[in-house]
XYZ file of C-alpha atoms in Angstrom:
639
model
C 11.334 -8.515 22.152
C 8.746 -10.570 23.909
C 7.429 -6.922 25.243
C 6.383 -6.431 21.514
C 3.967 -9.378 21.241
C 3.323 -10.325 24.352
C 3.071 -6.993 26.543
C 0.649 -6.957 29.522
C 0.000 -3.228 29.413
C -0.315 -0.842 26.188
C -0.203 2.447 25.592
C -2.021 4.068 22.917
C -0.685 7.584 22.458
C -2.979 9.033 20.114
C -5.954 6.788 20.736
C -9.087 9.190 19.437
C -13.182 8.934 19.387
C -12.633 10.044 16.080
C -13.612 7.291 13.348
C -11.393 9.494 10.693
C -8.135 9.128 12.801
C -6.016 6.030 12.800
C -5.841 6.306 16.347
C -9.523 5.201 16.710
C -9.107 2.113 14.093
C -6.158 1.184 16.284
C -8.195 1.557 19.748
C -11.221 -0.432 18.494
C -8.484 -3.311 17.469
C -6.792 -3.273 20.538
C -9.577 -3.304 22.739
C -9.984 -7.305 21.902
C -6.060 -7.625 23.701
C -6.705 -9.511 26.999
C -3.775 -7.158 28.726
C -4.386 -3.772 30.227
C -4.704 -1.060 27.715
C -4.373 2.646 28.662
C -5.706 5.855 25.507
C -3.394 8.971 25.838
C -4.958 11.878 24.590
C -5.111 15.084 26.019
C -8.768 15.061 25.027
C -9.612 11.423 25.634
C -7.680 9.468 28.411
C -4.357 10.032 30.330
C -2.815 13.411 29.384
C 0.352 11.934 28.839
C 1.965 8.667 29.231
C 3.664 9.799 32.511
C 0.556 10.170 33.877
C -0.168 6.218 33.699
C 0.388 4.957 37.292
C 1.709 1.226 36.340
C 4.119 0.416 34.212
C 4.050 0.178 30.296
C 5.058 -2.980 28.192
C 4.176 -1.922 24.753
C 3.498 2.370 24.037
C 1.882 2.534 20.286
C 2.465 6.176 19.033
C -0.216 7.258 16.553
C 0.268 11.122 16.892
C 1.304 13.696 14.709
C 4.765 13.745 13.409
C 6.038 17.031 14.809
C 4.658 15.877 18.655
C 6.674 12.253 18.427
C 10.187 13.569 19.318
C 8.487 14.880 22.647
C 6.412 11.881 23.205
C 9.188 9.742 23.269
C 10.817 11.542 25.573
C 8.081 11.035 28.214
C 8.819 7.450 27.120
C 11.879 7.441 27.944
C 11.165 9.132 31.420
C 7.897 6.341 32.189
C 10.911 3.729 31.426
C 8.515 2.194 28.934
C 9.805 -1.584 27.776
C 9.164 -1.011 23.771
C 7.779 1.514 21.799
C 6.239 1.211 18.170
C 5.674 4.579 16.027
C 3.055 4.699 13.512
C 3.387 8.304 12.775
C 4.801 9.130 9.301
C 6.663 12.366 8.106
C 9.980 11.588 8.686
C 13.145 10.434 7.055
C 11.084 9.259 3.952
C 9.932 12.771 3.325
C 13.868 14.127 2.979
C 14.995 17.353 4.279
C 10.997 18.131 4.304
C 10.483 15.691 7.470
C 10.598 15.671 11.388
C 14.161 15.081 12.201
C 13.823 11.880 14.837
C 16.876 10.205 16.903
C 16.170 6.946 17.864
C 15.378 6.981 21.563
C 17.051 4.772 23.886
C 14.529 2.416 24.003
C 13.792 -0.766 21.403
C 12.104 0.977 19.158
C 10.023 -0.143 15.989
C 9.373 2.516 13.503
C 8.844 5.696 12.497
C 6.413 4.932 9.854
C 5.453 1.512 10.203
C 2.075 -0.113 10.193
C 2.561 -1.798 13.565
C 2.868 -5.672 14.761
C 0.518 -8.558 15.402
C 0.756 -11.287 17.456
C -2.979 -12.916 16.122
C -3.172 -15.866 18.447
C -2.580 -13.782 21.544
C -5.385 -11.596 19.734
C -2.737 -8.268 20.060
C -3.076 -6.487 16.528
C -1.519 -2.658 16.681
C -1.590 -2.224 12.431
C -4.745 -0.255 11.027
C -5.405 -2.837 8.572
C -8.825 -3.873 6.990
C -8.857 -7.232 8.047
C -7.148 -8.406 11.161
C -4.402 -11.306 10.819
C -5.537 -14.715 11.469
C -3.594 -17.050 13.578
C -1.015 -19.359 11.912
C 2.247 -20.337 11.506
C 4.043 -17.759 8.616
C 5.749 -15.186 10.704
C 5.970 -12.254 8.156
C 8.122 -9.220 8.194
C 7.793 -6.334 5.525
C 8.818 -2.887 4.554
C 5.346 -2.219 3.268
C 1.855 -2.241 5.231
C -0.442 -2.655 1.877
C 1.540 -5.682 1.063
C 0.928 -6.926 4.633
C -2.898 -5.793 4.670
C -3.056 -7.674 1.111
C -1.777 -11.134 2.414
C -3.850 -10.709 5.415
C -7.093 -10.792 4.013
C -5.206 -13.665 1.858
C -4.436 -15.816 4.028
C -7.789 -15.812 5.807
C -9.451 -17.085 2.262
C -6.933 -19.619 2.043
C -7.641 -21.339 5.917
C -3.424 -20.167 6.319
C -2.502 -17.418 9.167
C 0.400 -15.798 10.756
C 2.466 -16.147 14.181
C 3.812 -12.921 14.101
C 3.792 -9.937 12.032
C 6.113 -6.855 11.722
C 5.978 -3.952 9.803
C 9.722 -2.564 9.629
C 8.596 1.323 8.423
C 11.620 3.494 8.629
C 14.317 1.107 10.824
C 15.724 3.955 12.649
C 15.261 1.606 15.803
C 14.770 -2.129 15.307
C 15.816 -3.602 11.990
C 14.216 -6.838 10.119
C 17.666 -8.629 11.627
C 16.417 -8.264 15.153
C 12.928 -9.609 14.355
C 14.510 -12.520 11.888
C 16.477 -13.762 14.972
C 13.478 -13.638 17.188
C 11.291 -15.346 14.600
C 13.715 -18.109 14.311
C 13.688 -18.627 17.706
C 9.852 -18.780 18.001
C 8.187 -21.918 18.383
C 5.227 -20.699 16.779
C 6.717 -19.936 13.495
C 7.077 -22.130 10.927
C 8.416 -20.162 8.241
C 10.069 -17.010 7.789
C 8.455 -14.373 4.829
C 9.679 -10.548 4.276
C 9.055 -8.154 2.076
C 12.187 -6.295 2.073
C 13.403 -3.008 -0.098
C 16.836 -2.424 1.374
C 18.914 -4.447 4.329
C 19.987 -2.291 7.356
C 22.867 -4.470 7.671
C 24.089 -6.474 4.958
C 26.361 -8.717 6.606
C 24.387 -9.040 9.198
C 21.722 -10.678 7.409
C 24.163 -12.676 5.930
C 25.159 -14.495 9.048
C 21.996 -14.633 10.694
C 19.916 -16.360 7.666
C 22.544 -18.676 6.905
C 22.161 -19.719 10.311
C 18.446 -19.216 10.639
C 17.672 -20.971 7.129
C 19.230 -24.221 8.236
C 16.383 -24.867 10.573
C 13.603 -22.281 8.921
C 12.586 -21.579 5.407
C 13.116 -18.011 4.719
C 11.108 -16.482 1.407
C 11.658 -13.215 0.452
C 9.583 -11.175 -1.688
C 12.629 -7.808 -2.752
C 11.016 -4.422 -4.315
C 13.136 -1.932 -5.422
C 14.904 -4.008 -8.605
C 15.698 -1.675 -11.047
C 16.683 1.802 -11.152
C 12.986 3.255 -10.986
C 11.876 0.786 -8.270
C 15.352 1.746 -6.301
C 14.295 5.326 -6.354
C 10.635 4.695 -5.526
C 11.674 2.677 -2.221
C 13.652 5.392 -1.157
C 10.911 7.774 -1.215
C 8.872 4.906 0.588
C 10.995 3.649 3.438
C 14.031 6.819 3.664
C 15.795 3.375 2.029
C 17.511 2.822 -0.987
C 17.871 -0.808 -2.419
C 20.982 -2.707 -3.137
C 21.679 -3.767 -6.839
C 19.507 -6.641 -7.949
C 22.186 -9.054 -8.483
C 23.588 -8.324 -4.598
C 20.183 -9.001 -3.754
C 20.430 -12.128 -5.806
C 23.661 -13.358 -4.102
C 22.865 -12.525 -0.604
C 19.743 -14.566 -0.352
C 21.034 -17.349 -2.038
C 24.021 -17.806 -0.173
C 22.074 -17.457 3.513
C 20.101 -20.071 1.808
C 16.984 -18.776 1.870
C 14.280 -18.549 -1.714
C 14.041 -15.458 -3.629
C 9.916 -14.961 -4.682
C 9.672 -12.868 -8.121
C 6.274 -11.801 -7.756
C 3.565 -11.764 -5.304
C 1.885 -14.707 -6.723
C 5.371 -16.439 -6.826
C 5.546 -14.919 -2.790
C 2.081 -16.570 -1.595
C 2.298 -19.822 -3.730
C 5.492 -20.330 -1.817
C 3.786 -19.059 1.270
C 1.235 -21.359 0.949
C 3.166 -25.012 0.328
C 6.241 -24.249 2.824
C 3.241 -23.307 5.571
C 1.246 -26.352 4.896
C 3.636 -29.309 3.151
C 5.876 -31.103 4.953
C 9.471 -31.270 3.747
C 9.907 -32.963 0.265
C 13.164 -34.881 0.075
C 14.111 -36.488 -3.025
C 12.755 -35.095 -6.512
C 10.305 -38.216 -7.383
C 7.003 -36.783 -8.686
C 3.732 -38.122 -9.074
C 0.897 -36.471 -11.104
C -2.969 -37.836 -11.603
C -4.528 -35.742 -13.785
C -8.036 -35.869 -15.885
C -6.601 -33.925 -18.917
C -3.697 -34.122 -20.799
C -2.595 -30.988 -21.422
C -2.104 -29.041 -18.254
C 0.110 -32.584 -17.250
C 1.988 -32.092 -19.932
C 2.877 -28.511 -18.952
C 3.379 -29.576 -15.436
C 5.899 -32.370 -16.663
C 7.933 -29.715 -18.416
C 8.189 -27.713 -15.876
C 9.258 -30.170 -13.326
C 11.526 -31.369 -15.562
C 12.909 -28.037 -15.824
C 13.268 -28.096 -12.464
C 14.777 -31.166 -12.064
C 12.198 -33.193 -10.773
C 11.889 -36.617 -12.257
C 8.287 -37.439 -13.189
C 7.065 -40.800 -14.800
C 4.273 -40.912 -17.067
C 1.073 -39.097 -15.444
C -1.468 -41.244 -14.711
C -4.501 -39.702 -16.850
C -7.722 -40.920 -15.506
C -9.566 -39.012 -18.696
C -11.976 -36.148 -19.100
C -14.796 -38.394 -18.497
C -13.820 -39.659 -14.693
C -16.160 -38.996 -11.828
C -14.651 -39.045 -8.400
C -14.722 -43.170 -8.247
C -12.208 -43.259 -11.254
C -10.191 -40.655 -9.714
C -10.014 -42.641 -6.161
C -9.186 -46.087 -7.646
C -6.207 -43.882 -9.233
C -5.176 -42.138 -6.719
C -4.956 -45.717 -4.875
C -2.877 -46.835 -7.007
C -0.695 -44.222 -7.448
C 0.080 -44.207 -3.470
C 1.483 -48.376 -3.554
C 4.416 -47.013 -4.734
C 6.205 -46.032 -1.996
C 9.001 -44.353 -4.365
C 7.342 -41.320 -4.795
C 8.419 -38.291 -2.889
C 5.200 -35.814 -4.050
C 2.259 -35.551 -5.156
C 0.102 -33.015 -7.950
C -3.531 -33.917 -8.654
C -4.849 -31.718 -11.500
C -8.438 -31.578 -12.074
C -10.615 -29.918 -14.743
C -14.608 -29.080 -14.780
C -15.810 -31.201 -17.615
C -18.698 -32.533 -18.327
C -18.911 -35.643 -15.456
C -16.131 -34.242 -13.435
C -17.722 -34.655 -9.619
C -15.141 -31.903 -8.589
C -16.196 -31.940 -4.913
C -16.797 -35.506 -4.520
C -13.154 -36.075 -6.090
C -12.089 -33.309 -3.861
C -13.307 -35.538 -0.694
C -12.060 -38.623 -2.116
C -8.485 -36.728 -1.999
C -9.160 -35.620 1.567
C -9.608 -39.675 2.601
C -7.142 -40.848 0.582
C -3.983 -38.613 1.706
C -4.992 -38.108 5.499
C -2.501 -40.404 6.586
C 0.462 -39.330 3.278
C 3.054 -37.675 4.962
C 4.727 -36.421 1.759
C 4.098 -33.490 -0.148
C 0.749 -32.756 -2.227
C -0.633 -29.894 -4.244
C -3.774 -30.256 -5.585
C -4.464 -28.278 -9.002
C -7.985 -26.953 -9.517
C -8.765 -25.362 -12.887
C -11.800 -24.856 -11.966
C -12.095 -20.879 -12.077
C -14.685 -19.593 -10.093
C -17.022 -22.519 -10.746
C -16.853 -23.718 -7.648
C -15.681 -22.268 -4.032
C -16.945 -25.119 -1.968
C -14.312 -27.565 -3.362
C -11.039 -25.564 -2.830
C -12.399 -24.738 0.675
C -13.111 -28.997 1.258
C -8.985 -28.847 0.829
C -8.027 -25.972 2.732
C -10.365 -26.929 6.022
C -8.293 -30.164 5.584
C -4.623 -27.900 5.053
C -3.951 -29.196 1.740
C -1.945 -27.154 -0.852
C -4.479 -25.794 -3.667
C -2.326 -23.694 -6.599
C -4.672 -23.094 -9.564
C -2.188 -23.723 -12.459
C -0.258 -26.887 -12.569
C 3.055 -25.249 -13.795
C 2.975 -22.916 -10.106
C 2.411 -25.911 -8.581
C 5.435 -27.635 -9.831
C 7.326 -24.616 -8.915
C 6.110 -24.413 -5.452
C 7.275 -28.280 -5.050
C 10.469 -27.641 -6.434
C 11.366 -24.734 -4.224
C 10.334 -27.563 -1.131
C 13.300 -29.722 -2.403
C 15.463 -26.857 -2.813
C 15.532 -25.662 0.563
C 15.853 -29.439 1.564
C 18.954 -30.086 -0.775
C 20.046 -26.578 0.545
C 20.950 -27.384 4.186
C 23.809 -29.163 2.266
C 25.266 -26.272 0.643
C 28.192 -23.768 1.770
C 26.375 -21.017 3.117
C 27.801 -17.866 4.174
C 30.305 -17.807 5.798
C 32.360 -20.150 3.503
C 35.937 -21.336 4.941
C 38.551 -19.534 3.505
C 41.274 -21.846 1.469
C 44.030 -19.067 0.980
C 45.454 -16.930 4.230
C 45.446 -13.686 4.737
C 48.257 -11.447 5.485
C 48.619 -7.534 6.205
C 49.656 -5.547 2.776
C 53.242 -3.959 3.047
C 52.921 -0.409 0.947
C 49.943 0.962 -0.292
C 48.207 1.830 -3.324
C 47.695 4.928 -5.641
C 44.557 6.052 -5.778
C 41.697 5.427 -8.504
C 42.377 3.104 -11.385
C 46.079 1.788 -11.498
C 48.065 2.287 -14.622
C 49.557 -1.382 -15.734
C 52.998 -0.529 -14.593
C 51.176 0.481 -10.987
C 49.814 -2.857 -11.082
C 53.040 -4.788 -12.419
C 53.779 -5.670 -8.155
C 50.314 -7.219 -7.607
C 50.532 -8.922 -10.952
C 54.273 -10.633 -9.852
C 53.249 -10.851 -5.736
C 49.798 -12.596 -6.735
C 50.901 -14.549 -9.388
C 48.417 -12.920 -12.075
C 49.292 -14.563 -15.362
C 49.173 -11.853 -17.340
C 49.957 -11.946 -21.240
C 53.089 -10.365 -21.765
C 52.877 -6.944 -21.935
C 54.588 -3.479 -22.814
C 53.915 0.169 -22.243
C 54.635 2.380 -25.381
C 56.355 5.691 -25.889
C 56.557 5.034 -29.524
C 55.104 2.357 -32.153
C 55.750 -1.369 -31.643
C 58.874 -2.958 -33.166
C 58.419 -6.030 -35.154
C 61.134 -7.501 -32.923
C 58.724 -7.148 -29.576
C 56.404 -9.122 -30.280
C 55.352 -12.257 -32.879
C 52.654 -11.155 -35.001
C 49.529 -10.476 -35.238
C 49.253 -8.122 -32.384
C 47.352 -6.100 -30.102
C 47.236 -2.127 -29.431
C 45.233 -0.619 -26.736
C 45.131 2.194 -24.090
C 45.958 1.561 -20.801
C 43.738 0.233 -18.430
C 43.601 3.616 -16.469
C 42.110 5.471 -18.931
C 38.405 3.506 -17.789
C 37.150 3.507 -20.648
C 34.703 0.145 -22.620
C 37.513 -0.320 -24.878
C 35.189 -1.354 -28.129
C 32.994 1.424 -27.446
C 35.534 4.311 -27.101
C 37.625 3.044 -29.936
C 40.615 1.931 -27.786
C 41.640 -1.055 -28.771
C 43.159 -1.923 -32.260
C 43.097 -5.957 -33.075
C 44.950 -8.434 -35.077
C 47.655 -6.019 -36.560
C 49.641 -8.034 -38.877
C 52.174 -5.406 -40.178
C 54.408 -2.301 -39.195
C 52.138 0.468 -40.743
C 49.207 -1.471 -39.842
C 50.609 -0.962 -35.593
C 51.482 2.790 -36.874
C 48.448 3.904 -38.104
C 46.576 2.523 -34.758
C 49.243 3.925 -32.329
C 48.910 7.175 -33.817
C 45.022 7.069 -33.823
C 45.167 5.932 -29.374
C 48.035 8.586 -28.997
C 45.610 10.876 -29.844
C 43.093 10.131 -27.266
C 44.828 8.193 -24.537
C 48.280 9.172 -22.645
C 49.652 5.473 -21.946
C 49.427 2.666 -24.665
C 50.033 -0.733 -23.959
C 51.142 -3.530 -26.950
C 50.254 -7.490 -26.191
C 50.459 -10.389 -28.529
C 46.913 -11.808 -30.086
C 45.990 -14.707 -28.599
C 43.550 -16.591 -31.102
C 42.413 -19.536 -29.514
C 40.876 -20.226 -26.121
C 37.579 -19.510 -24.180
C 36.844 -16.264 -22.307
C 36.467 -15.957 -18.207
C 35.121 -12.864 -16.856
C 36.081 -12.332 -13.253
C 34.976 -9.264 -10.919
C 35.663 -8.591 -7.904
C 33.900 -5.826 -5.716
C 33.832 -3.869 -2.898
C 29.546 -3.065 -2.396
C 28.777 -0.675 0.633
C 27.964 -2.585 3.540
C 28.527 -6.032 2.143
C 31.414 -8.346 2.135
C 33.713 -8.183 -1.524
C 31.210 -9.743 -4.457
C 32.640 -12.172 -6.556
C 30.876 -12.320 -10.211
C 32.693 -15.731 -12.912
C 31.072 -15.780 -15.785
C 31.573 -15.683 -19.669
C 34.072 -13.088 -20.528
C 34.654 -10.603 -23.896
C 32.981 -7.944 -25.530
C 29.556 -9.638 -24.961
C 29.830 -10.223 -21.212
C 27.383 -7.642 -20.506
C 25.132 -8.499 -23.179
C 25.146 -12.813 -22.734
C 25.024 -12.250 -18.911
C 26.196 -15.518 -18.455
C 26.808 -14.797 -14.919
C 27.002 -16.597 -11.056
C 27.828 -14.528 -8.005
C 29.170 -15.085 -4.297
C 30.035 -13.232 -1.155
C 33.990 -13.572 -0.067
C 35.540 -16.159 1.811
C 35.638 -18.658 -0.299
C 37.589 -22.110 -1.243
C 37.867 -24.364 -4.559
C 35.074 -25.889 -3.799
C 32.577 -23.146 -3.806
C 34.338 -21.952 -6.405
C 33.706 -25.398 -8.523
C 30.237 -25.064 -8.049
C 29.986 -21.132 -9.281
C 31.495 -22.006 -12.266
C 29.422 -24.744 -13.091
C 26.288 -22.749 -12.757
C 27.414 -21.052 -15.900
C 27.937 -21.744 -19.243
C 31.339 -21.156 -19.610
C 31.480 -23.232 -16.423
C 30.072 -26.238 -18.008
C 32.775 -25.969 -20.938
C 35.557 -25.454 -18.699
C 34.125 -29.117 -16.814
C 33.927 -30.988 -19.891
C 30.679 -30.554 -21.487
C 29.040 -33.737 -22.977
C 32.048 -35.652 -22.027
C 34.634 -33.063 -23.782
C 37.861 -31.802 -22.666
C 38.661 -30.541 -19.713
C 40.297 -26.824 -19.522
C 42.977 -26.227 -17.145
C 40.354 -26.209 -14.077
C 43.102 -25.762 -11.475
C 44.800 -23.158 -13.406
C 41.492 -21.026 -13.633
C 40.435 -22.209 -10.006
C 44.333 -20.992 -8.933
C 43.908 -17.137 -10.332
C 40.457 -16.800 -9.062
C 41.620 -17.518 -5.313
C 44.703 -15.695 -5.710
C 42.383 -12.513 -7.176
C 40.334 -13.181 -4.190
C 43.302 -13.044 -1.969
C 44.443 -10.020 -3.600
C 41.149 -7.882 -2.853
C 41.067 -9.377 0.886
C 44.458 -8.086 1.548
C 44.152 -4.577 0.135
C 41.184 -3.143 1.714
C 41.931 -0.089 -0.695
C 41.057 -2.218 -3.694
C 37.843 -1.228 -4.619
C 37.061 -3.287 -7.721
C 39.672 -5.765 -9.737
C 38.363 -6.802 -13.290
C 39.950 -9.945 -15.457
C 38.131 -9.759 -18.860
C 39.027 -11.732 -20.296
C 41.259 -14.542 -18.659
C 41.912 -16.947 -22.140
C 41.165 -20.473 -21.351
C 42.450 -23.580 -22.550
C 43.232 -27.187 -21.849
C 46.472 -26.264 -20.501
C 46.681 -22.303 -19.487
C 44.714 -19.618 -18.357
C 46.423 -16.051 -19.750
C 44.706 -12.942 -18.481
C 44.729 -10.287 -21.515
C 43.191 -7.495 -19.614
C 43.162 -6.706 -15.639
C 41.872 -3.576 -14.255
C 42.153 -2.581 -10.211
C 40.926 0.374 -9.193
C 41.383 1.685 -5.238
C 39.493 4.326 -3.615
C 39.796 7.877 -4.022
C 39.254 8.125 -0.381
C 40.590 5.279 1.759
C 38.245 3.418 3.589
């Protein structure tokens, strides 16, 4: 990899005289690299790279499209260490682009804005403004996002180790660069800007590892179904579901940005602060308002702030040193946020200074707040020069501080992969295909100990003698159907003609009919587990019923897993908190409920034909869980 950023000869293929081509931006950049650099062009330079008499670290390919499959070949044949394409018109265009197999060579690219290495002074990407030297080491799946934080990071004193721009992955992926980046002493942090993973569990493993010694922030496009189709057009990629997204960065432990302002606050503290470890805050302010947001928001957060210390609207910077004095005796506080206002004897740069003095020595956490606009420039730059945090509003702030403790508090958490608490044993028999009919299922249900209500298939209407009323009639699971929606499922029948009329109305529609008792009392547990396309099985608890969907009182996790990271699913839900007690109450039957979510887990990890297995709802209570309705559905195709 080190042939990538460090290479002591380059290739340009495509460099040009031409100011219109990217091939000339690129040659004027790289003429600043210290190593040798050699322009192929059969107008301007070597002829080809196989004409190049020494041998070649680093080609960059800046050429058209339908000339890179060739050009790669000579690459091939010079025995070239690493080769990044620029060139676009490939996979992203569909059946309309250059058809490119990845050469045997490491490879970075097609389409793909290039790499930087800025303190070595290599820069290959065509941007505006060239990467300044620094710690971030970023990695992202689009070169305008890159170009933006460059010319960012230079106005905020803050610069990168490394940069990679991923383009189309048909060679190197952003899990060989994440490995190398955590490896590199130069980088500090970890930031992407991803669309898709080239390897789910791949990334899994390596961030979880990675994370524990590295803060990873991503920055994920492609969230909804629009955004999923635009990224495919963008990057020949096409994004995961959000909330697989979701679960896969926060069990490899690393923080999920929302928005690019959310991306370069976070950017910003994790490159400058240095670790915050207990959730003590302090806040000096000189107005009372923007504290008072700030306090809500860290308590949100759960960050414990006393009173701030309000120095008033009136304080010039000797009010706001004295303060911030006293405010640093107590050695009990974990961070700092100063929040300062332009009114009418605010000294903002003298204050600013007086901050500079006063923490040079604080080895804890500080954001300073300026709500200044653009009144002044000279006093957020008197912070920067000095690498102190600046976030404009107070409530960002907070958040940036908070996401410092979480990644702390995180190296204590179960990443990925968690140890499993239930063995694992090869199926005997398999499975029909698609979704099981309840009497398909009725082995699982007895080998897995599924505690299903009791149940009966129909052939004709329920006798009174079955069951104790009121009961329930509804069409088998099999059919696939959103029961409510599609009318197939008849409640709380209290009498003969009451189970009639409803049997007759499903018979109608549905083949197989299936007759339970109603169960009146108890809370409802949704459970899913999945099988998503190059991921482990995705567990989703959550608050169960007709109104799962719409409460989306949900908490997700990749398989293995064990009671305990079980415990703490359910807890980040609501249902979760009922089922603990909440406010002191009653318990449910937590080892009941913790019992049929293993053994569903269990289930899944056994039968690799088991696509998806549904329990909604399981009925809770202090003493039982009862599962009223379980779907399982296999693959058409056997995977």
């Amino acid at each position: 990899m080190d042939n990538f950023f460090k290479p002591r000869s380059i290739a340009l293929i495509g460099a040009s005289k031409d100011k219109t081509k990217v091939g000339y931006n690129l040659w004027q950049k790289l003429k600043a690299y210290p190593g040798r650099l050699y322009p192929v062009n059969p107008r301007f330079g070597y002829q080809r790279v196989t004409d190049i008499k020494v041998r070649i670290d680093l080609a960059v390919v800046a050429i058209p499209a339908r000339f890179v499959p060739g050009v790669l070949t000579d690459c091939v044949a010079k025995k070239v260490k690493a080769v990044i394409v620029i060139s676009s018109g490939f996979a992203e265009l569909g059946e309309a682009g250059v058809s490119l197999p990845p050469p045997p060579v490491p490879f970075l690219g097609p389409n793909c804005f290039g790499v930087a290495n800025p303190s070595r002074r290599l820069d290959t990407t065509f941007a505006k403004v060239d990467p300044p030297p620094g710690n971030i080491g970023l990695i992202s799946q689009s070169g305008a996002l890159a170009s933006y934080l460059f010319n960012w990071a230079r106005q905020e004193h803050l610069g990168f180790s490394k940069f990679i721009s991923l383009g189309n992955r048909l060679g190197l992926t952003e899990n060989d660069f994440l490995e190398y980046l955590g490896n590199d002493s130069a980088t500090k942090i970890i930031a992407l800007y991803l669309e898709s993973f080239a390897d789910g569990l791949g990334w899994l493993k390596l961030a979880s590892r990675i994370s524990r010694k590295k803060p990873i922030i991503v920055l994920f496009g492609g969230q909804t179904p629009a955004g999923r189709l635009a990224s495919q057009s963008h990057t020949a990629s096409l994004s995961p579901a959000g909330a697989v997204v979701t679960a896969a960065l926060n069990q490899s432990g690393c923080l999920q940005a929302k928005t690019i302002t959310d991306f370069t606050n976070l950017l910003e503290v994790f490159s400058l602060e240095p670790e915050l470890k207990d959730n003590d805050l302090a806040i000096v302010t000189n107005a009372g308002g923007p504290a008072i947001l700030a306090t809500d928001t860290a308590s949100s957060l759960n960050l414990d702030v006393a009173k701030a210390v309000d120095v008033l609207g009136d304080a010039g910077a000797g009010r706001f040193s004295q303060a911030l004095n006293e405010v640093l005796k107590d050695k009990t506080r974990d961070a700092y946020l100063i929040i300062i206002t332009p009114q009418a004897n605010t000294q903002i740069e003298s204050t600013c200074r007086a901050i500079v003095r006063r923490f040079r020595s604080v080895k804890k956490p500080l954001i300073v707040s300026l709500l200044t606009g653009r009144l002044t420039e000279t006093a957020g730059n008197i912070l920067r020069q000095n690498r102190i945090a600046t976030i404009e509003l107070p409530q960002e702030a907070v958040t940036g501080l908070a996401a410092l403790l979480q990644w702390h508090r995180g190296h204590k958490l179960d990443l990925y992969p968690a140890r499993r608490s239930y063995p694992i044993h090869s199926p005997s028999g398999t499975l029909p295909e698609g979704r099981l009919t309840w009497k398909q299922a009725q082995g699982l249900i007895r080998r897995y100990q599924l505690p299903l209500v009791k149940t009966i298939t129909l052939d004709q209407p329920v006798k009174p003698a079955d069951f104790s009323w009121p009961v329930v009639l509804k069409a088998d699971p099999s059919a696939g159907a959103h029961r409510t929606e599609a009318k197939a499922i008849y409640l709380n029948l209290k009498t003969g003609a009451a189970v009639k009329t409803a049997y007759r109305r499903l018979a109608q529609k549905f083949p197989l009919i299936l007759a339970q008792p109603q169960l009146t009392a108890g809370h409802e547990l949704f459970i899913g587990l999945k099988r998503e396309p190059g991921w482990p099985v995705l567990l989703t608890l959550g608050g169960g019923g007709v109104y799962t969907e719409l409460y989306r009182d949900l908490a997700r996790v990749f398989l293995p897993v064990n009671e305990k990271l079980i415990a703490n699913l359910l807890r980040q839900t609501r249902i979760g908190q009922i089922i603990f007690g909440y406010r002191n109450g009653v318990k449910l039957a937590v080892k009941a409920i913790v019992k049929l979510i293993l053994n569903a887990c269990q289930l899944i990890e056994e039968f690799q034909s088991v696509q998806e297995l549904e329990i909604n709802p399981a009925i809770l209570t202090e003493t039982s869980v009862t599962i009223v309705d379980l779907k399982i559905t296999t693959f058409r195709d056997s995977p």
